[in-house]
PDB file of C-alpha atoms in Angstrom:
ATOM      1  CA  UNK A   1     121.571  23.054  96.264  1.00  0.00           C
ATOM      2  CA  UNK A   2     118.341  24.958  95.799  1.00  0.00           C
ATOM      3  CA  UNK A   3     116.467  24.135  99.461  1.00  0.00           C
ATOM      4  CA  UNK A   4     119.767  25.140 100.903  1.00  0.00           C
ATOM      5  CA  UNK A   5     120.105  28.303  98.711  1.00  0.00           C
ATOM      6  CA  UNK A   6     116.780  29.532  99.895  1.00  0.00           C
ATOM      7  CA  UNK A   7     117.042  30.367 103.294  1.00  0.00           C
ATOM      8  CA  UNK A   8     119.823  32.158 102.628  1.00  0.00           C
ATOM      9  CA  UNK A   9     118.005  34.356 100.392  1.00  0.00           C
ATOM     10  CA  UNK A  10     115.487  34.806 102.568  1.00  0.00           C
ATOM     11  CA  UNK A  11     117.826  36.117 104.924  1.00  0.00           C
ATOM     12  CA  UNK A  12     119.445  38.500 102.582  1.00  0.00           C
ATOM     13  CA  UNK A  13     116.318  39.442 101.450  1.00  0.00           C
ATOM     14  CA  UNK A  14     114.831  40.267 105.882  1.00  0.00           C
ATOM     15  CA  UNK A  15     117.989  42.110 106.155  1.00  0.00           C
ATOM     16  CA  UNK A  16     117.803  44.195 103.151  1.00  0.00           C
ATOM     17  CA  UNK A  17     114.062  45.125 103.835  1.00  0.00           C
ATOM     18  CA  UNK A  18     115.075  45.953 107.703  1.00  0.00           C
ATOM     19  CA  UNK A  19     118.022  48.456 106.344  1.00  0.00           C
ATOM     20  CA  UNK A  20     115.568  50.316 103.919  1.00  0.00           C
ATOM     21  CA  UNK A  21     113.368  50.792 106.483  1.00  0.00           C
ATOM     22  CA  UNK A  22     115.989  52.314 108.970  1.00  0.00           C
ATOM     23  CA  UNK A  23     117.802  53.982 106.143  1.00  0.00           C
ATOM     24  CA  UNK A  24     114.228  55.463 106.011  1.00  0.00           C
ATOM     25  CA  UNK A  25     113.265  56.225 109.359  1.00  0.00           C
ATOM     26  CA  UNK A  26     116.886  57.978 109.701  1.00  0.00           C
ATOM     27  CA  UNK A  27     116.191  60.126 106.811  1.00  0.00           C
ATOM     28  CA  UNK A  28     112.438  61.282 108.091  1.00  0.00           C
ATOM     29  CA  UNK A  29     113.812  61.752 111.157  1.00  0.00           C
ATOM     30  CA  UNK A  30     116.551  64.352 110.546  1.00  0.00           C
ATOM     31  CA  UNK A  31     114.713  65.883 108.077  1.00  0.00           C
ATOM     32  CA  UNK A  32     111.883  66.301 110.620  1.00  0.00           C
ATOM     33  CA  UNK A  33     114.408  67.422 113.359  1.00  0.00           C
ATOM     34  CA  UNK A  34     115.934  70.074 111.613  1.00  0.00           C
ATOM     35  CA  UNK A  35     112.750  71.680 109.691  1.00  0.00           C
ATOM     36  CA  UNK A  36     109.990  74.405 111.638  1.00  0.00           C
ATOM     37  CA  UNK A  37     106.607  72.921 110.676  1.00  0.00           C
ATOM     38  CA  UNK A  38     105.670  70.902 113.116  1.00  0.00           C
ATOM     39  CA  UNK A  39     102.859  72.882 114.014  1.00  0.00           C
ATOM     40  CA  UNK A  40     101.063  75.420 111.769  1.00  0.00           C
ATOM     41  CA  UNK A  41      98.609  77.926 111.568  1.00  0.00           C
ATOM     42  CA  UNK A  42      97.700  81.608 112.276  1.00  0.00           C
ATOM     43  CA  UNK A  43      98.114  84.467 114.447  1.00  0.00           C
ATOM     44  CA  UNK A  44      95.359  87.263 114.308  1.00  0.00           C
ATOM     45  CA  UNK A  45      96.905  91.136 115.241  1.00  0.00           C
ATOM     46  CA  UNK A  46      96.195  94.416 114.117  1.00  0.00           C
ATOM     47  CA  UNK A  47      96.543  95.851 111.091  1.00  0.00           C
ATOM     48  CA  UNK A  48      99.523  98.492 111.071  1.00  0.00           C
ATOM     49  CA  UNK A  49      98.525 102.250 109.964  1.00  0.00           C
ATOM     50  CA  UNK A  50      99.259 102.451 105.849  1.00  0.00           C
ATOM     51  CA  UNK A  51     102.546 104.496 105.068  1.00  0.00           C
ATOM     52  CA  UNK A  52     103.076 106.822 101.830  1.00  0.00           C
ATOM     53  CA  UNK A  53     101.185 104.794  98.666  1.00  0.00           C
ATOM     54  CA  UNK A  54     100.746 101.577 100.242  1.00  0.00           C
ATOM     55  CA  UNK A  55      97.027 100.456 100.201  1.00  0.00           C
ATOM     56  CA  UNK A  56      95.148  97.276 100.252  1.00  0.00           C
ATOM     57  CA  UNK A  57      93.601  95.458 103.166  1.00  0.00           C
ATOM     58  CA  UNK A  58      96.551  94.496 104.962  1.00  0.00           C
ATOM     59  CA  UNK A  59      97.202  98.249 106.971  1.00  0.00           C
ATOM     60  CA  UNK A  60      94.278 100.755 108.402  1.00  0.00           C
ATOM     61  CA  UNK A  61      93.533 103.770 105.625  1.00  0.00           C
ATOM     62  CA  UNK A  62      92.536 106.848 106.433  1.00  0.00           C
ATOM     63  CA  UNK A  63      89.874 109.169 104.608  1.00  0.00           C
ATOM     64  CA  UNK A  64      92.026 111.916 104.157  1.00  0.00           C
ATOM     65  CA  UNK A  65      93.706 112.430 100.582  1.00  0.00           C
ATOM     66  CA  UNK A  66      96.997 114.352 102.445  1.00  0.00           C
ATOM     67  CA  UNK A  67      98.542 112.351 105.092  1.00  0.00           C
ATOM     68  CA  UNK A  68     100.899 114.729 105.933  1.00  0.00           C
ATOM     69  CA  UNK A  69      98.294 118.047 106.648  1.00  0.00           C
ATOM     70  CA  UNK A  70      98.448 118.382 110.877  1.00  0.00           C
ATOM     71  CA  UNK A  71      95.152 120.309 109.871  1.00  0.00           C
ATOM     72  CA  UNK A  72      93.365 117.297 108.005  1.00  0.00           C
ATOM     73  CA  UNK A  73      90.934 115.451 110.233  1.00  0.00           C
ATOM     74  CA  UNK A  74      91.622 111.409 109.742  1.00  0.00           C
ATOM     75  CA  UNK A  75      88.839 108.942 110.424  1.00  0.00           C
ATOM     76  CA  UNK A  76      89.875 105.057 110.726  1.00  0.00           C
ATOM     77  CA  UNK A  77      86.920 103.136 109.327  1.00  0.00           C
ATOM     78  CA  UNK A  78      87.944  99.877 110.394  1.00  0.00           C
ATOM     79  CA  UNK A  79      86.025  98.294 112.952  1.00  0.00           C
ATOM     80  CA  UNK A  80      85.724  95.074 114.661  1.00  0.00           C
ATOM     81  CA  UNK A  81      87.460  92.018 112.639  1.00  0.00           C
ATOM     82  CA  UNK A  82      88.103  94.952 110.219  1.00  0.00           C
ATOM     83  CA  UNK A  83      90.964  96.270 112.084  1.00  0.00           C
ATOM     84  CA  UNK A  84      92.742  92.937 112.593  1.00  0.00           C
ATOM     85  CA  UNK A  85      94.735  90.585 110.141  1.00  0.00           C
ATOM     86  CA  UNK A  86      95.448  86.946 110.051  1.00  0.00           C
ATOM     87  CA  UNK A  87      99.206  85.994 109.485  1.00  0.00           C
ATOM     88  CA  UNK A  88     100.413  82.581 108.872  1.00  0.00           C
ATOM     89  CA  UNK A  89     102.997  81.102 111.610  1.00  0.00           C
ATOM     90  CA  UNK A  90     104.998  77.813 111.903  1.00  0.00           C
ATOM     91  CA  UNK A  91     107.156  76.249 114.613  1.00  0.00           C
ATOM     92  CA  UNK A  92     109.187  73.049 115.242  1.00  0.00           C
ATOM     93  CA  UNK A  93     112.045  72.342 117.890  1.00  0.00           C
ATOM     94  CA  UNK A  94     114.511  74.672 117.239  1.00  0.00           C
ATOM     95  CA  UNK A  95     112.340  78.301 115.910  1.00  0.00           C
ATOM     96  CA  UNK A  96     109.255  79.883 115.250  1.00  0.00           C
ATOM     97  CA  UNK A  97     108.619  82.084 112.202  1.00  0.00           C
ATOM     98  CA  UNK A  98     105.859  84.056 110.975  1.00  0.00           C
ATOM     99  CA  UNK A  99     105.133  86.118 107.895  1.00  0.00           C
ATOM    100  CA  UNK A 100     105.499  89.876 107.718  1.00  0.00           C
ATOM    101  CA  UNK A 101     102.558  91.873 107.214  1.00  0.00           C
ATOM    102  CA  UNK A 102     102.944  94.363 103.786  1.00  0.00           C
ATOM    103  CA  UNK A 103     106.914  92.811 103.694  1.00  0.00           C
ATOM    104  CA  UNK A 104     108.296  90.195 101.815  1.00  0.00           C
ATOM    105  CA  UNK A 105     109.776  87.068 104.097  1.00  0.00           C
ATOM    106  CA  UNK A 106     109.653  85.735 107.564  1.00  0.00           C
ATOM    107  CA  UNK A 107     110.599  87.188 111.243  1.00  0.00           C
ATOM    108  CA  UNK A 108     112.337  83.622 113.316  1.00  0.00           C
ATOM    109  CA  UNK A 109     112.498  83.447 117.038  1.00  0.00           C
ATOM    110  CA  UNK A 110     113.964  80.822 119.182  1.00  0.00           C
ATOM    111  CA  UNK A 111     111.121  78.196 120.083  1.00  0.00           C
ATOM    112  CA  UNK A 112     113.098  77.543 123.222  1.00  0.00           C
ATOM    113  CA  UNK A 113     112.974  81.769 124.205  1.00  0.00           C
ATOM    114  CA  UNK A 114     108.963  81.506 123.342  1.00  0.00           C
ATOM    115  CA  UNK A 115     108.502  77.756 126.065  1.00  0.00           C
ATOM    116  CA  UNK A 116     107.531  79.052 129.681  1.00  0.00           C
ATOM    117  CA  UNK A 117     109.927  78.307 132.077  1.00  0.00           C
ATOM    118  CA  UNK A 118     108.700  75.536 133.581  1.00  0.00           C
ATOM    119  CA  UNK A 119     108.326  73.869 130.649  1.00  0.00           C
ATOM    120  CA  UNK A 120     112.219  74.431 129.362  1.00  0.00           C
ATOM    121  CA  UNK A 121     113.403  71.033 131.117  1.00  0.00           C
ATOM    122  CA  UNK A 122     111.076  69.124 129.170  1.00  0.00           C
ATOM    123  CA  UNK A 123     111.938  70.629 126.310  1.00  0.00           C
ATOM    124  CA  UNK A 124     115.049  69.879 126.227  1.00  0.00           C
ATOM    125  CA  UNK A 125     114.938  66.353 127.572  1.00  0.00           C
ATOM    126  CA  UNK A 126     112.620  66.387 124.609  1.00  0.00           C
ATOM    127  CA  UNK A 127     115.664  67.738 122.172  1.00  0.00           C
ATOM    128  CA  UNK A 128     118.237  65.321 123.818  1.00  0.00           C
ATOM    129  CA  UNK A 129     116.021  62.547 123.192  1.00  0.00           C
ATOM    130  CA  UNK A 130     115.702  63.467 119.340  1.00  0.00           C
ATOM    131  CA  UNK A 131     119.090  63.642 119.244  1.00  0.00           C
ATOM    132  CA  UNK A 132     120.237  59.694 120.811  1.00  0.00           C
ATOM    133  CA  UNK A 133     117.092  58.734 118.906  1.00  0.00           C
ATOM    134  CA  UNK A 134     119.137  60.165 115.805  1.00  0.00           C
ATOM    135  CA  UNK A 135     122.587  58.717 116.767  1.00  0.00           C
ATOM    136  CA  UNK A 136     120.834  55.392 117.537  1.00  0.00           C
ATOM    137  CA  UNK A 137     119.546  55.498 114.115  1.00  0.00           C
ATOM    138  CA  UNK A 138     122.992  55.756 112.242  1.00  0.00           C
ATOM    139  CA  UNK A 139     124.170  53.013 115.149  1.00  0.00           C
ATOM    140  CA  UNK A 140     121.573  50.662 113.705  1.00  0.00           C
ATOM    141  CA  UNK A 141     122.199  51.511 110.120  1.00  0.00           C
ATOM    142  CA  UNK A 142     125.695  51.223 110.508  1.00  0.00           C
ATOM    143  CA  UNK A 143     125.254  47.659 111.828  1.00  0.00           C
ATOM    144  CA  UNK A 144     122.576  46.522 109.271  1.00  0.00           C
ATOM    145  CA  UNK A 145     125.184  47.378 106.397  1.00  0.00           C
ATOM    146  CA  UNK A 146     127.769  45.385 108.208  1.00  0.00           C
ATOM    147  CA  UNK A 147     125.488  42.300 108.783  1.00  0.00           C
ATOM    148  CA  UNK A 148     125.330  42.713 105.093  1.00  0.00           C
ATOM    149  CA  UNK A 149     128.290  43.167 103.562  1.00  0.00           C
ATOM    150  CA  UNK A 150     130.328  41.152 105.589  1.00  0.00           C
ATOM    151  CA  UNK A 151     128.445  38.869 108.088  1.00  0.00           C
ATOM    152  CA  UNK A 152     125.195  37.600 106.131  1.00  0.00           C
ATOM    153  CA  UNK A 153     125.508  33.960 107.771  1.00  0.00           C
ATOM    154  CA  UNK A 154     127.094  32.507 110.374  1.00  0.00           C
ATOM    155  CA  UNK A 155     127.519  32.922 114.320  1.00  0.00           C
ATOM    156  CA  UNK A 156     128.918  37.077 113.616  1.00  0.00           C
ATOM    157  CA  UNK A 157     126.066  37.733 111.911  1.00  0.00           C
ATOM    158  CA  UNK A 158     123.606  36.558 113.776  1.00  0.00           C
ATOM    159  CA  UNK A 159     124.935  38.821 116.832  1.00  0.00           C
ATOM    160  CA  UNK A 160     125.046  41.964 114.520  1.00  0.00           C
ATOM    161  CA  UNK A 161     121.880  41.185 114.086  1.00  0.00           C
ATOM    162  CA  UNK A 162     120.904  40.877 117.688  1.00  0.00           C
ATOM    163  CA  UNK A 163     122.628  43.754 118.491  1.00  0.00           C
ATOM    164  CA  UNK A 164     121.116  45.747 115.739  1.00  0.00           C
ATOM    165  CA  UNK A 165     117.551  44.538 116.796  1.00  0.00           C
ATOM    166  CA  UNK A 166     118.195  46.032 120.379  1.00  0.00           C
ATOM    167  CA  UNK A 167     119.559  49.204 119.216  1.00  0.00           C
ATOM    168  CA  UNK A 168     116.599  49.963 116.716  1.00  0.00           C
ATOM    169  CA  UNK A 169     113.795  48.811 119.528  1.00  0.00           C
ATOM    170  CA  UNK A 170     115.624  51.522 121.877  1.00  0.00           C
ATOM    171  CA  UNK A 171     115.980  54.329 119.483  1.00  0.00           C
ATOM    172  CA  UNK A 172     111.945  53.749 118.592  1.00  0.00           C
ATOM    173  CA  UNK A 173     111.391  54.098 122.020  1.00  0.00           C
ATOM    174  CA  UNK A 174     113.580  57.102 122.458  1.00  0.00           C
ATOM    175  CA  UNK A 175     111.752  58.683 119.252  1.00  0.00           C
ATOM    176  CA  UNK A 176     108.397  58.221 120.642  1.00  0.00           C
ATOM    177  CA  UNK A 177     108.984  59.910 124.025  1.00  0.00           C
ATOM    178  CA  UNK A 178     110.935  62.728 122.532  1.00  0.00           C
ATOM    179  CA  UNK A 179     107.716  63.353 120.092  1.00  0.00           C
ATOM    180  CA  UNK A 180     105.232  63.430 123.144  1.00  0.00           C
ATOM    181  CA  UNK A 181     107.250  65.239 124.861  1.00  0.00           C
ATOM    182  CA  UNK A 182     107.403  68.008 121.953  1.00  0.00           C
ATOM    183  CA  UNK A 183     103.432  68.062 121.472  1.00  0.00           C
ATOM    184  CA  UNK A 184     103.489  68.629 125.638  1.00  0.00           C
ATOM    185  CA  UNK A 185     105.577  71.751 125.616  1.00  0.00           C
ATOM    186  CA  UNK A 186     103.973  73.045 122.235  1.00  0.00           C
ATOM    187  CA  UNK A 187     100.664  72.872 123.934  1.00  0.00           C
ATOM    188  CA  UNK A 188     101.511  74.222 127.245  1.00  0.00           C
ATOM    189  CA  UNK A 189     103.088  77.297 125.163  1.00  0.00           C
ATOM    190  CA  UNK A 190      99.951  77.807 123.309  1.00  0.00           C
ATOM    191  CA  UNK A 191      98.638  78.160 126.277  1.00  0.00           C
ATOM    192  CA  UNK A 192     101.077  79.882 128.520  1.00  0.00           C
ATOM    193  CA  UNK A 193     103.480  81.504 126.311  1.00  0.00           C
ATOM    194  CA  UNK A 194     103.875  85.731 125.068  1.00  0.00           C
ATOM    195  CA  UNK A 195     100.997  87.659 124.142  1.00  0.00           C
ATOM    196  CA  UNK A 196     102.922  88.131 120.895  1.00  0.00           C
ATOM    197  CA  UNK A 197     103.171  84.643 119.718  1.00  0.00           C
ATOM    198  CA  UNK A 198      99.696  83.198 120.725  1.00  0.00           C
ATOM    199  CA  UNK A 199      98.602  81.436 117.598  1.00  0.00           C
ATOM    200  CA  UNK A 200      94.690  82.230 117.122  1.00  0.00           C
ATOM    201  CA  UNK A 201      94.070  78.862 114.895  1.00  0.00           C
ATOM    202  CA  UNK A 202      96.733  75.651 115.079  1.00  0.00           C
ATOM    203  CA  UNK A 203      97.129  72.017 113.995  1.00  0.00           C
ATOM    204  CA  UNK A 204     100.190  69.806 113.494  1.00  0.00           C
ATOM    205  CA  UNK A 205     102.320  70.245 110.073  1.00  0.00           C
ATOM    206  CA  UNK A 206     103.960  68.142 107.997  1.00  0.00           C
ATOM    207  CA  UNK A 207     107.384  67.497 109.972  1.00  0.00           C
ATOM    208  CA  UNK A 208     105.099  66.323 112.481  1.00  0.00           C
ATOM    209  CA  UNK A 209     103.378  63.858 110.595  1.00  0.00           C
ATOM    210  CA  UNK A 210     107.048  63.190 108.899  1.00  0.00           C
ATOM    211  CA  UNK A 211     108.170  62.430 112.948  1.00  0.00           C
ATOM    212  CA  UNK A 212     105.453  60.129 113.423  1.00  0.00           C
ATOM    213  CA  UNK A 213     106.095  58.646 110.449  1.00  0.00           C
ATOM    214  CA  UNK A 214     109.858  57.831 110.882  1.00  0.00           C
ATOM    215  CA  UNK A 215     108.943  56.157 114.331  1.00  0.00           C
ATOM    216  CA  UNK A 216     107.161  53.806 112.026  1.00  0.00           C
ATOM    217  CA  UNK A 217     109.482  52.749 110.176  1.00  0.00           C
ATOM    218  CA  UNK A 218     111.643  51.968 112.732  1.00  0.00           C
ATOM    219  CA  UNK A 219     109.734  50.085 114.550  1.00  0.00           C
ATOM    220  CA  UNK A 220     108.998  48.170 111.111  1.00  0.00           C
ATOM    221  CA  UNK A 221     112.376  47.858 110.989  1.00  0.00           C
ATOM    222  CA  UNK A 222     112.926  46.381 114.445  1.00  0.00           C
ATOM    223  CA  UNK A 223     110.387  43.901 113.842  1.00  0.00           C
ATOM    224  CA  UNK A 224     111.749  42.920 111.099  1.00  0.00           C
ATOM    225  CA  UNK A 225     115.121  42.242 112.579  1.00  0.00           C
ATOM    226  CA  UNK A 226     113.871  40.634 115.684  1.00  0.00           C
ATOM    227  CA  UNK A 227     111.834  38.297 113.168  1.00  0.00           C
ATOM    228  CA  UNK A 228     115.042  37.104 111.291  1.00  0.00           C
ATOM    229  CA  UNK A 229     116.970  36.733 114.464  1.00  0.00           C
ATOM    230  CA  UNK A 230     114.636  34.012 115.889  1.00  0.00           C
ATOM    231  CA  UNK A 231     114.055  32.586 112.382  1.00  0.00           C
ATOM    232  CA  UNK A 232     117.580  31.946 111.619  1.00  0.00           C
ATOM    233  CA  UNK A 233     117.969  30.714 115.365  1.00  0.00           C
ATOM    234  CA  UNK A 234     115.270  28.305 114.279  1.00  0.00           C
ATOM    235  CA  UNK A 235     117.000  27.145 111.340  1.00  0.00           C
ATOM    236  CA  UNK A 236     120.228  26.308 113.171  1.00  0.00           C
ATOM    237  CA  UNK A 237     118.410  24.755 115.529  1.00  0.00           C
ATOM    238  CA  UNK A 238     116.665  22.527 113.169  1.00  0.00           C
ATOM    239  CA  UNK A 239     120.212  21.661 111.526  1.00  0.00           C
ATOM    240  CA  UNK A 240     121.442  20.505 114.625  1.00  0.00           C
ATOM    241  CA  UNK A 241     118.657  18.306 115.028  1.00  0.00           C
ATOM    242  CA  UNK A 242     119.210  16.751 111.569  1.00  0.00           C
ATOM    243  CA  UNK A 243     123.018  16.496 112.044  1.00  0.00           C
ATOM    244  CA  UNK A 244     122.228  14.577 115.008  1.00  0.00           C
ATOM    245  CA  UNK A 245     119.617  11.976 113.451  1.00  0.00           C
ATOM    246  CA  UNK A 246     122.127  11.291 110.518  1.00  0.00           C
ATOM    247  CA  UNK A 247     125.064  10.920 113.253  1.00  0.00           C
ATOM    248  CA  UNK A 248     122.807   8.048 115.016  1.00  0.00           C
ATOM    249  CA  UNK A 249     121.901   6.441 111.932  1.00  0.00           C
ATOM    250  CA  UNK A 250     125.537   6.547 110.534  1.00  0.00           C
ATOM    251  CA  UNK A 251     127.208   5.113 113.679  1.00  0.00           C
ATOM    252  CA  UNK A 252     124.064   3.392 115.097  1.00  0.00           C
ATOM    253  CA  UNK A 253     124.085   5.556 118.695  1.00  0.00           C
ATOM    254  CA  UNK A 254     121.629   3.421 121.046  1.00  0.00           C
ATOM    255  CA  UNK A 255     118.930   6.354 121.438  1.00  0.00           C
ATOM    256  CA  UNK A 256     119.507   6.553 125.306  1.00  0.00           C
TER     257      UNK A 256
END
């Protein structure tokens, strides 16, 4: 009972390891999806003109003690980099927000508002493809769960499993052109988008990296299917061939 018991363990234990990593990848991915840090980094503008009290080095002083005196001459000391101020800025699919200057919290705009024009279409080619890449996901993990709950040996089974391996394969595909596609437009806006948006410094954030990582998995997890598929079709292969020696030894089958 044991050799047989093993390779049905092993199958349980392929089919297990495939679902975690899909359960994964579908996780990364919507977290990734629906977060604004794909990119990251700063946005250099000039410093506003201080109001009432406020000082520091975020607005431009002036040298006079009373604001308010029409008769006061006001000199602005700030020159150069002096008069400008870094803010921090991230974007991902859906928005792009950046900090307030001397304000507490965040001013969003529509990514899709900031894209050029002729870069819209791939953008959202880019957003339909996260989103089958998404639904193929749950169609995969939905499938792995079946195989097994219900169908962890046997003819069913083994075409959940086939089907599952296709699905998976086609949503990592679908995941890695949507996530080119996204690093096209970003780029191209960079370059082409408002004045008022321009980041002055940039790299990829951690959704980004989360994306990337997601694809991973999923392709780890369509290996892994594909790999028990043909081993299991190897396995009832070899019991045929078995079943068919002991057949011509039992009722002594001339071997033509």
């Amino acid at each position: 009972k044991m050799p047989a018991s093993m390779p049905e363990a092993d199958r349980r234990h392929r089919a297990s390891a495939a679902f975690s990593l899909s359960f994964l990848s579908l996780v990364f991915s919507i977290t990734a999806f629906s977060s604004s840090y794909w990119c990251e980094g700063t946005r250099k503008v000039a410093k506003p003109f201080c109001k009432g009290d406020s000082k520091g080095d975020l607005c431009i002083r002036f040298n006079s003690a009373d604001g308010n005196s029409s008769q006061a001459v006001q000199y602005i000391w700030e020159t150069g980099d002096d008069k400008f101020v870094e803010k921090k800025f991230h974007a991902g699919i859906w928005y792009s927000c950046e900090e307030m200057i001397n304000e507490e919290g965040e001013k969003c705009r529509s990514f899709i508002s900031l894209t050029p024009a002729s870069d819209r279409g791939v953008l959202w080619l880019s957003i339909v493809a996260e989103l089958l890449y998404v639904l193929l996901l749950l169609t995969g993990n939905i499938l792995m769960s079946v195989e097994i709950c219900y169908y962890s040996s046997g003819i069913d089974g083994l075409k959940i499993n086939a089907f599952s391996a296709v699905v998976t394969v086609l949503a990592g595909l679908l995941g890695m052109v949507a996530h080119m596609m996204y690093t096209t437009v970003f780029q191209m806006t960079v370059n082409l988008g408002p004045e008022d948006w321009r980041p002055h410094t940039w790299d990829y954030g951690w959704s980004y990296g989360l994306a990337w990582t997601s694809f991973a998995c999923c392709m780890a997890a369509a290996v892994t299917t594909i790999n028990k598929y043909t081993k299991t079709i190897l396995e009832f292969k070899h019991k045929r061939k078995k079943l068919e020696r002991s057949f011509r030894i039992q009722y002594k089958f001339p071997e033509h």
